[in-house]
Each structure stands twice: as structure tokens, then as C-alpha cells.
Amino acid sequence: MSFLSMGKNVARNLFEGPATRRYPKEKREYGPGSRGMIGIDIEACIFCGLCSRRCPTGALTVRKDPREWEIDRLRCIFCGYCVEVCPKKCLAMANHYSPGVTVREDAVHMERQAPRPAKEAPPEAKE
Amino acid sequence: MAQRNIIPFGPQHPVLPEPIHLDLVTEDETVVEAVPSIGFVHRGLEKLVEKKDYQDFVYVAERICGICSFMHGMTYCQAVEEIMGIAVPPRALYLRTVWAELSRVHSHLMWLGLAADAFGFESLFMNCWRLREGVLDIIEATTGGRVIFGSCKIGGVRRDIDDDTMKGIVEKLQAMATEIKRSTDVFLDDYSVQHRLKDVGVIDGEEARRLGTVGPVLRASGIAMDARKIGYAAYRDLKFEPVVEKAGDCYARCRVRVREIFQSIDLIAQAARKMPPGETALKVTGAPEGEFFSRVEQPRGEVIYYVKANGTKNLQRFRVRTPTFANLPAMVRMLKGAGLADVPNIILTVDPCISCIER
């Protein structure tokens, strides 16, 4: 039993400086494997809707007709299941989070595929 | 005879960030009875299993608790794998063991910090949490998340740890072990810490067993019960003995957790040495049919998952008996006769996880 058992720790802490980061000056670098915000290569998407069906929190909405893909970033739990099930591998996870928002609606991010006449040509040919 | 008073403890109390309410019936400064009431954060996760696909439910199971999240996911996966008769690749079993032990180290370090905070040793609390940060960094680098690993799935694991990284992790942990020892020695040797913990909240082995206590609380009362000895995941290949202390007081419970940190670091080193090469996951198709009880030793004790499936994509019944729930009767027993100032200490040495209790 001792009275000054914390002494060594205290002495080290005095000379080692703070363990915390000087935040706004020194930013935290996320590692390459960190799970973060979901991004989409919208041009490669086939709008199968598998990601939105699998999403545990229902954060994803896929609309086939206007060719839209939408994510509610505040509902996303960064599990990465959508990335795993995507058949075209057009979804990807960044290693950082999306920027903070002050209004809930701002967290909803939507991407729309540009109309592509070249791709829409085959159905016309069928007619 | 002194007058009886009822002092409410919680649901919001500085010592616990989670909500639990206790009515402490006191005579002078002594607690003569404690009446717990729970149900403040009930989320109905057991019912949710009927609406979710059984493979998607791993994510829900992981979120039952924010500290032993990986082990919840792992217990669920083990239950479903057993029902479906899936032979998980050995490398995946070893990786699960490594992650499970990493979460035990981070959970115990967090508990040591909270305990120090409860008996008013602020600088020790911060030291412990700084050390925990190092473990969380390892977890983030290998799984992608700090506390919700998301790396366990039915049939194996999502990510692999290559051998060089594994070697680096073991070296880093062994370097950290000396750092950790410097702080844990304070818990074990310091006069003021012992003054707050020794002979406080005593429960003997017989009583603890009768009340169905599990985990470090039971082991601190001299009973060597550790669910890891069943030999799930890779534990059957690893050499370890349950950490046991005799006294059954708060100090013994603290000592068990301190010793378990070093045991876990040793288990990770053993697993890294023996890790077999090969696949990390199997493709799982079809739906489970049958029922199984799965048991895993979490940082707080043994968790039991009951899973019943009826051959569809949704499970029929899912039941979790979490370690804190099993330890509540013992906690109420320990509070009887304790001084009012010791109540926060006693409650913390059970390591209560309220979100676990209520699911």
C-alpha cells in the first residue's frame, strides 16, 4: 500500500504535454479503413434498389423513374451493407463523415443520373 | 430506532450516464433496502427480429450495447451459424477472438476510468481513458469503427487482418501493457483507493451463485466461471485460466478486471501466433430452421442468446439474457447494509450496462 502511487504518472504527465489534440489547428486524420459517408458513382448505377431494401435504417431511397438516388445522412449508421450488396459496385465509403448540418433537411443528399440519349437508343430500336 | 427515509438514486445521476432508478431506503447513513426500477430505455429489439431479415439483424444485435457491441453481434452470428450448420473458417474464428479480446481490454479500461471517477480520482480516470484511446485506434484501423465494429457477419467476418498488421498490433499492445500497468498499479496499491474499495459491497461465493451472478462479479467471489472455457470461437486452442479473487468486495472486483486486461492482451498474442491462413467468410444462402442457445463471455459476464427460426427469412423468437440483468439481484443484495456514500461505488463495480438490460 502506498500514498504516492500516482507520483510517477503525475511526473510523466507534466513533461509529456497534453494527450488531446489542439483541435482546430491540428485535425484528426482518419485511417484508410475507417467507415464514413457513402458516395455513389451515379453514372454506373442501374437503380436496382438493392441498397435501399437492405439498408437497416431505411436511409436510402432509390427512384427508378426519375433515375434518382437519395441518402439521408443523419439516418445512415455507416454499416457499409449497401456497399457490400451493390451489384455494380458503384457505391463507396469515404473514410470521413459528411459535414455537419443545422437543419435536418440539409442532410438529405440526392443524385440524379443525367439523361443519356445513347443508352436510351435501344428501346427505340425495338419499337 | 432511526427514522427511515427513501432517497431516490437516478434515473439521472452523475455517476452513471445511463438511466436506472433505485429507491434507497435508509436508516441514518445506512442503506437497508434498495428497490430498482428499470425500463427507461427499452427499445423492443427482441420483437424487431420478426420484421428484419435474419442476416440484416446482425446490425441490430450489435447495437444492443455500445461497449460489448462486437460480442453481441458475434453471439447472434454463432447462434444462427449453429442452427444452419455452417462451419465457419478457422481464420474467421481467430479474428473474432482477437476483436472480442480487444473489446474486453477497451471495456475494462473504460470501467477502471469510470470507477476512478466514482470514487473521485479524476486524474486516474483521465489516464485510463487515454490508454483506452490507444485500443480504440487499433479497433478503428482494423474494423473501420471505434465502438461499433460491424465486422462480424453470419458465416465469418467482413475484414481480414494481415499478418504484419497483426504483429504490429501485438507489439503495440505489449508496449501499452507497461503503460497500463502504471495506472492499474494505482488501483491495486494506492491507500485512498483501497480505503474506498476494501470491504465494501461484500458478497460471498455461495450467495453470488444463488443469485445467478455472472462474470467478474462472480469470479471476484471465488467462483471460477468463465464462458470462454466452453471453447467457442478460437478459445479452445488458447491457454488461459479464469481470473479468480476470493474476497468478494469492490476491491476484488476491481482486481479481477485489472488482471483480465493483461490476460486479454496475452490471449491476443496467443491468437496472433496461432492464426491459421485461409478464408475469412463463407457465402450463406437459405434460411435457418431450428433453435439454439448461444453463450459468450462478455466483459461484464456471460450473455445468453436464444434464437428460434422457422425456415423463413425472419426469425420467430429472439431472447437475450444480458450479464448486467443477471447481476442486478446481486447488486441489490450488496447495497443492503452499505453506507450511502458507498452506493455509487458498489453500483459501478457491477459494471452496469443499462441499455443491455433493457434492449
Coordinates of C-alpha atoms in Angstrom, one line a residue, chain B residues 2 13 51 62 96 170 233 243-244 272 319:
Chain B
A2 CA -33.5 5.7 13.4
H13 CA -27.2 10.5 -11.6
K51 CA -39.6 -7.9 -39.2
E62 CA -24.5 -5.2 -32.5
R96 CA -13.4 -12.9 -33.9
V170 CA 0.6 -7.3 -30.6
A233 CA -14.5 -19.3 -31.4
V243 CA -9.2 -14.9 -13.2
V244 CA -10.4 -15.5 -9.6
A272 CA -1.8 -13.9 -33.4
R319 CA -34.3 -13.6 -26.5

